[in-house]
mmCIF file of C-alpha atoms in Angstrom:
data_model
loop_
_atom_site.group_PDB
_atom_site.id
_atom_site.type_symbol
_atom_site.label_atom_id
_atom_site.label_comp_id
_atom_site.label_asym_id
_atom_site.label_seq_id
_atom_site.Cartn_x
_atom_site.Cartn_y
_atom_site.Cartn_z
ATOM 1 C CA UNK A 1 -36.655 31.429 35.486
ATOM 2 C CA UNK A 2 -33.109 32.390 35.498
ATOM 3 C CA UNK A 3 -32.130 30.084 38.106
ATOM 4 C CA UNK A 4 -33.398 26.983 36.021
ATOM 5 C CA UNK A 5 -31.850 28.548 33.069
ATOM 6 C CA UNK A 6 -28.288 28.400 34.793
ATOM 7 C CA UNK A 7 -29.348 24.947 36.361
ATOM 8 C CA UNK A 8 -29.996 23.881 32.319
ATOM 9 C CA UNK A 9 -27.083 24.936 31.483
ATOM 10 C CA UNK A 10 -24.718 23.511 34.490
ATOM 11 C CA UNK A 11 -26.275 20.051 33.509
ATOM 12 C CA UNK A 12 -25.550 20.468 30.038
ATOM 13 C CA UNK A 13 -22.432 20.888 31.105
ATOM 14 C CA UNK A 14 -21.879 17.860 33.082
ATOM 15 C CA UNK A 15 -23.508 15.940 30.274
ATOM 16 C CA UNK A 16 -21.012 16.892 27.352
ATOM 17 C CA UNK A 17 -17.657 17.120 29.634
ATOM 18 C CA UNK A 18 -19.005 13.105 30.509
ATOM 19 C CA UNK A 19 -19.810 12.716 26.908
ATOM 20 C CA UNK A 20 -16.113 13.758 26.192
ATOM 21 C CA UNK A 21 -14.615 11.248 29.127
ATOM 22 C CA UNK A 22 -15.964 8.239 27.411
ATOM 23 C CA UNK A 23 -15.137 9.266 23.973
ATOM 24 C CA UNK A 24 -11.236 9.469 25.234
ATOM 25 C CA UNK A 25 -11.300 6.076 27.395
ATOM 26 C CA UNK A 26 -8.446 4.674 26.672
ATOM 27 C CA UNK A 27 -9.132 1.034 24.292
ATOM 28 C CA UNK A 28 -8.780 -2.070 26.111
ATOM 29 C CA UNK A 29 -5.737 -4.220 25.491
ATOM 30 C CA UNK A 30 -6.193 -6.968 22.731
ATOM 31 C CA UNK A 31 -5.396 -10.316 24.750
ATOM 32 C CA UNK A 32 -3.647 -11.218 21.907
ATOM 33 C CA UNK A 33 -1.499 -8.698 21.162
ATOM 34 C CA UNK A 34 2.342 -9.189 20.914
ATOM 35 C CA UNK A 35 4.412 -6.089 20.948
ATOM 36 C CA UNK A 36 7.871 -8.574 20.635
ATOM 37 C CA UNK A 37 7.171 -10.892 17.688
ATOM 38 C CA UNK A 38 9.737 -13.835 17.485
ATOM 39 C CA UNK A 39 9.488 -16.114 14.892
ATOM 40 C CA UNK A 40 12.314 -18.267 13.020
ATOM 41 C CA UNK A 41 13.597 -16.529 10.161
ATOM 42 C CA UNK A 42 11.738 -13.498 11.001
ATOM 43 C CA UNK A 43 13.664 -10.185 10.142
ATOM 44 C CA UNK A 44 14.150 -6.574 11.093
ATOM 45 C CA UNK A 45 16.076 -3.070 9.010
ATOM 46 C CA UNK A 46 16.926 0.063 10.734
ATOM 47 C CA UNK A 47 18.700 2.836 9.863
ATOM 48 C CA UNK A 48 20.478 4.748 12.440
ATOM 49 C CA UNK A 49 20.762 8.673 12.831
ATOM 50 C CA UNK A 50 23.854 9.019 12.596
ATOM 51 C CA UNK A 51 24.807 6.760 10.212
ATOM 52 C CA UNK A 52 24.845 3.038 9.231
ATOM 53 C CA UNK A 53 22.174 0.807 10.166
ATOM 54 C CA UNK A 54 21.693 -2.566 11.607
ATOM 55 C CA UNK A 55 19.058 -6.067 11.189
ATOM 56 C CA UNK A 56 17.893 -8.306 13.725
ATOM 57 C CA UNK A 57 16.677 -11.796 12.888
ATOM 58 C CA UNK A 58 15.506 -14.609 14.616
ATOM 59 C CA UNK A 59 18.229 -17.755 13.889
ATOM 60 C CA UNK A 60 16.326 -20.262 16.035
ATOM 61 C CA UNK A 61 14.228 -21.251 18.388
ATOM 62 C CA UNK A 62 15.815 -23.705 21.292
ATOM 63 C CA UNK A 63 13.389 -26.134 23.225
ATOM 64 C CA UNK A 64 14.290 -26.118 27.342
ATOM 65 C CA UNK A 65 13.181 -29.053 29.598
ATOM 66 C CA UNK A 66 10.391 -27.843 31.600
ATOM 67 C CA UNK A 67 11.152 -24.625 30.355
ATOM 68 C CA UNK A 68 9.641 -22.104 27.929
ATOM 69 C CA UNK A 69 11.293 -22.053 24.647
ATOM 70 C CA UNK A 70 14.633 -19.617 23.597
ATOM 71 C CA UNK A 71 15.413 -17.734 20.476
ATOM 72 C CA UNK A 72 18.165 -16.448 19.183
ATOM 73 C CA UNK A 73 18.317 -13.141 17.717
ATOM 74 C CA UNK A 74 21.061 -12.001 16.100
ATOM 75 C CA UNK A 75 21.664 -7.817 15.396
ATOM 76 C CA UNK A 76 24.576 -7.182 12.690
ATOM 77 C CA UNK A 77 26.078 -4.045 12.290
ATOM 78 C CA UNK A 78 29.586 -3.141 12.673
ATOM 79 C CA UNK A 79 29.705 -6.408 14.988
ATOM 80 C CA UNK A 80 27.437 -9.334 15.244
ATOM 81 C CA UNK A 81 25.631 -9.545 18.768
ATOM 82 C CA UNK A 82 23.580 -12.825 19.742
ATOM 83 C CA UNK A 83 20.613 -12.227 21.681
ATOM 84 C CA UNK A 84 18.906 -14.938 23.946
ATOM 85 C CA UNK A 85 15.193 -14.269 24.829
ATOM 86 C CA UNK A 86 12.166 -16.046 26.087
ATOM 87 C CA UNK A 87 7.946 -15.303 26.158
ATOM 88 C CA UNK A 88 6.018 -16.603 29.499
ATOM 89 C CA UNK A 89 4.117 -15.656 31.725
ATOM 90 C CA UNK A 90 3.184 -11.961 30.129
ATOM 91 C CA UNK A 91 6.896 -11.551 30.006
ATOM 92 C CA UNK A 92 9.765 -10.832 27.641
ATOM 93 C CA UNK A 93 12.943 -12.541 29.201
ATOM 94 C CA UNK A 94 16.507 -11.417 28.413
ATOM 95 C CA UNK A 95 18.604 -14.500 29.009
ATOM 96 C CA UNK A 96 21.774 -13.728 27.280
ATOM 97 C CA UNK A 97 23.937 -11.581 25.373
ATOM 98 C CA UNK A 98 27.023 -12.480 23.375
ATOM 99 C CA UNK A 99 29.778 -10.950 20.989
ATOM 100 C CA UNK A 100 30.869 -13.852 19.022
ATOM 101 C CA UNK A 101 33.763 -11.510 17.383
ATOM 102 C CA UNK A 102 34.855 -10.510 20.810
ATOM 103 C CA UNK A 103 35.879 -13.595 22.675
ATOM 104 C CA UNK A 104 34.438 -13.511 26.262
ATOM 105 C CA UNK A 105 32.272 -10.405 25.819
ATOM 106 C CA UNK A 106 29.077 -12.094 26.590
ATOM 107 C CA UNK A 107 26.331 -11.773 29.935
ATOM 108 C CA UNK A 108 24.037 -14.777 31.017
ATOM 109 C CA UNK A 109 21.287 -12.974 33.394
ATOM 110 C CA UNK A 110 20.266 -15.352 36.210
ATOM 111 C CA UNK A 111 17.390 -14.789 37.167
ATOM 112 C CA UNK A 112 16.743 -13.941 33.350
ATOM 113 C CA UNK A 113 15.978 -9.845 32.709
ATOM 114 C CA UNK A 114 12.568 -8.972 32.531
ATOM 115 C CA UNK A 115 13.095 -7.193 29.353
ATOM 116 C CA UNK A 116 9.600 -6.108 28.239
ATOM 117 C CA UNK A 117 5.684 -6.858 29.132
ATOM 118 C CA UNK A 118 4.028 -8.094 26.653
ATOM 119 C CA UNK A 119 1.319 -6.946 26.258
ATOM 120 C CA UNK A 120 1.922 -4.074 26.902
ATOM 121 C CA UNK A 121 -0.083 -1.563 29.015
ATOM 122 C CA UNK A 122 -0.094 2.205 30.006
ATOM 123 C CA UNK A 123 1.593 2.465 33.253
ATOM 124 C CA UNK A 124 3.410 -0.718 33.861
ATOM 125 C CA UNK A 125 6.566 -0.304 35.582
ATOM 126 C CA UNK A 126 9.108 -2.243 36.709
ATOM 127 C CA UNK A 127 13.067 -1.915 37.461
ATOM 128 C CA UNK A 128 16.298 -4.032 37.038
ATOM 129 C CA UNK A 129 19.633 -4.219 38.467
ATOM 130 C CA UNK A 130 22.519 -5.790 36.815
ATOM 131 C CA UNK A 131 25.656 -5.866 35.077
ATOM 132 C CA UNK A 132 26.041 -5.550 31.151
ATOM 133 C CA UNK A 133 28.365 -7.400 28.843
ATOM 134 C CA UNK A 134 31.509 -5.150 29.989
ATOM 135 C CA UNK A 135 30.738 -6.068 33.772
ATOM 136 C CA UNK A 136 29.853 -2.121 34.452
ATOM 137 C CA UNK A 137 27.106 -2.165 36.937
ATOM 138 C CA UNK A 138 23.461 -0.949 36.012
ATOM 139 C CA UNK A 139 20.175 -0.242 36.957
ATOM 140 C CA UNK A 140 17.486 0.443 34.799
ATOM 141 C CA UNK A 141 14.012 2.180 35.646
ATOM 142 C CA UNK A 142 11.241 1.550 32.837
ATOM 143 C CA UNK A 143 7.632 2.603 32.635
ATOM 144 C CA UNK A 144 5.069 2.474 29.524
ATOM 145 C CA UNK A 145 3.639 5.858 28.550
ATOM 146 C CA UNK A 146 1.091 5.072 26.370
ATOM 147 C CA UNK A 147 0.046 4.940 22.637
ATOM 148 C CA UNK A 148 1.620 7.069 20.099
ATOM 149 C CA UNK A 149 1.180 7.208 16.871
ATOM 150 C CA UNK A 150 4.600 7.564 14.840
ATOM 151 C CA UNK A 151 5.403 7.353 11.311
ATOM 152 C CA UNK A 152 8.965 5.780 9.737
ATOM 153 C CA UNK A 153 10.118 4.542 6.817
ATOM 154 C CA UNK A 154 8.926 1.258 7.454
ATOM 155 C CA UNK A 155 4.998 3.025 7.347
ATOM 156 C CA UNK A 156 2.948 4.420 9.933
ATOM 157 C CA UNK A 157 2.456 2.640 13.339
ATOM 158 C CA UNK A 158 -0.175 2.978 16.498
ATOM 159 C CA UNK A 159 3.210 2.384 19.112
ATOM 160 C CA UNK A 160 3.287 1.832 22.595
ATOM 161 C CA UNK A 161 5.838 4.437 23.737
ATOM 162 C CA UNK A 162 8.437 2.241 26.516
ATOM 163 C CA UNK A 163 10.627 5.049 28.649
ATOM 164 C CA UNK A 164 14.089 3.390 30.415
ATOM 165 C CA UNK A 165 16.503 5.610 32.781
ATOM 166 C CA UNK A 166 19.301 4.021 33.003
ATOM 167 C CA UNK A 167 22.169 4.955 35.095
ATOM 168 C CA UNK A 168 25.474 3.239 36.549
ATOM 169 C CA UNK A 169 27.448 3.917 33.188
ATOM 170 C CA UNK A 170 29.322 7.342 33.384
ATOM 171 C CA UNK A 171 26.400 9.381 31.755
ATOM 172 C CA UNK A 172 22.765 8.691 33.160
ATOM 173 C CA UNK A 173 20.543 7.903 29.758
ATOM 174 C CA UNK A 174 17.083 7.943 28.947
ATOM 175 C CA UNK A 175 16.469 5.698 26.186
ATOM 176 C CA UNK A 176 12.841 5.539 24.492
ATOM 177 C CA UNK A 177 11.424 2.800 22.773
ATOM 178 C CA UNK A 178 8.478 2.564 20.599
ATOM 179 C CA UNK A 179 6.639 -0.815 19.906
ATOM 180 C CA UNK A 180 3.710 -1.911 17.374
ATOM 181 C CA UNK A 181 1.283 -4.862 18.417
ATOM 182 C CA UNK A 182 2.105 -7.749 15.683
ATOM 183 C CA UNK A 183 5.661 -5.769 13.875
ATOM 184 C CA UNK A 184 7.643 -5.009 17.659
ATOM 185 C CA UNK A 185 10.134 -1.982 17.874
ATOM 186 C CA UNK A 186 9.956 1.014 15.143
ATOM 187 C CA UNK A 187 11.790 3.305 16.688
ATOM 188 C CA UNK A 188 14.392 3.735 19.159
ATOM 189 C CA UNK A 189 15.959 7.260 20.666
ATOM 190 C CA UNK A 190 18.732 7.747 23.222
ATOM 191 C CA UNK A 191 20.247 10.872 24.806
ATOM 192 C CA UNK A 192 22.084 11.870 27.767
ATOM 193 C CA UNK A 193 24.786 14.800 28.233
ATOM 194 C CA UNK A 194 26.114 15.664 24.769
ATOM 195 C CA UNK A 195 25.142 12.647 23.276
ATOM 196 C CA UNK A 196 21.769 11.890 21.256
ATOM 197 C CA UNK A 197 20.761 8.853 18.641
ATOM 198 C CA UNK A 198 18.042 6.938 17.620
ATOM 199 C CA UNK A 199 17.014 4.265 14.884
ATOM 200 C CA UNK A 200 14.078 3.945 12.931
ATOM 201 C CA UNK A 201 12.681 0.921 11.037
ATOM 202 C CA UNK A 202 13.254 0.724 7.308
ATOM 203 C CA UNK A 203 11.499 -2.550 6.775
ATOM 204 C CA UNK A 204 11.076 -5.858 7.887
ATOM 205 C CA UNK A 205 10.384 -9.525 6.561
ATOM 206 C CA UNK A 206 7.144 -10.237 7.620
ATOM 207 C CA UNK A 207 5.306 -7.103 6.149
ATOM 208 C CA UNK A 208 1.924 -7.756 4.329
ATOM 209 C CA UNK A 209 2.197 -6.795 0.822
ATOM 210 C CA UNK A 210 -0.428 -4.348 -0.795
ATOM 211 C CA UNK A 211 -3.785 -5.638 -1.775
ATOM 212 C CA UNK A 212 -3.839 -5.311 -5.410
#
């Protein structure tokens, strides 16, 4: 009797700690979920750590000849940086960078930078060598964590949590990046020797209004 007591009990066991495996598989991916939103006149507010702030909007979208189609995105803070990115293929693409109040401070990335999946997915990873708008050499290694759930002024967000090392500069960084499926990035931290910052979003253009 006490062995199929202990038997009972060892299956019991086995049945809750299963149970408790499917209740924490993780969701599948929605195939239509977009964790970099770019639409024309689309906007962006952050507010930095520190201090100050900065907006990013999309200025336009450019049609390419057997090509996929480029916006621009523009971030204004203290200076005004033009961004040029593409969507294929599951991919963000980086294509250019320019500082129109700094004449010839500007990057074209051939082959373009695979900036971001999208969508994105718990354990992607992927790497890129390069050289930024100052010509310094840099490699970046990125990987997607997971879902987090994170909460800034802009509201509270279900995030996919993006983790970069980046090194080549004088002090290695770790950025961390935050994106929500249908808003894009909330929240932005990065820290390396004495230095840490971040940015959280304030509000943006497209954001559904109460129900009444």
């Amino acid at each position: 009797m006490g062995n199929v007591r202990i038997l009972a009990a060892i299956t019991l066991a086995t049945l809750t700690l299963g149970s408790g495996a499917a209740a924490r598989k993780p969701k599948p991916v929605k195939p239509n979920a977009d964790y970099f939103p770019l639409r024309v006149g689309d906007s962006w507010t952050y507010r930095n750590s520190e201090s100050g702030g900065y907006t990013l909007k999309v200025l336009s979208e450019e049609p390419q000849e057997g090509g996929a189609v480029r916006y621009v995105v523009e971030l204004r803070s203290e200076v005004i940086i033009q961004k040029v990115f593409s969507k294929t293929a599951g991919w963000v693409l980086f294509h250019a960078e320019s500082y129109s109040e700094q004449e010839g401070l500007k990057a074209a990335y051939e082959p373009p930078k695979q900036y971001l999946p999208n969508p994105l997915v718990a354990g992607q990873k992927w790497e890129w060598t390069g050289k930024d708008p100052t010509q310094t050499d840099r490699h970046e290694q990125n990987s997607v964590a997971g879902f987090e759930n994170i909460t800034v002024p802009a509201g509270k967000f279900r995030a996919m949590k993006v983790i970069s090392y980046v090194s080549g500069e004088s002090i290695p960084m770790i950025k961390t990046y935050w994106y929500a499926d249908g808003v894009g990035l909330v929240k932005s931290t990065t820290e390396g020797g004495q230095i840490k910052y971040g940015s959280e979003l304030t509000d943006y253009s497209f954001k559904k209004k109460p129900e009444k």
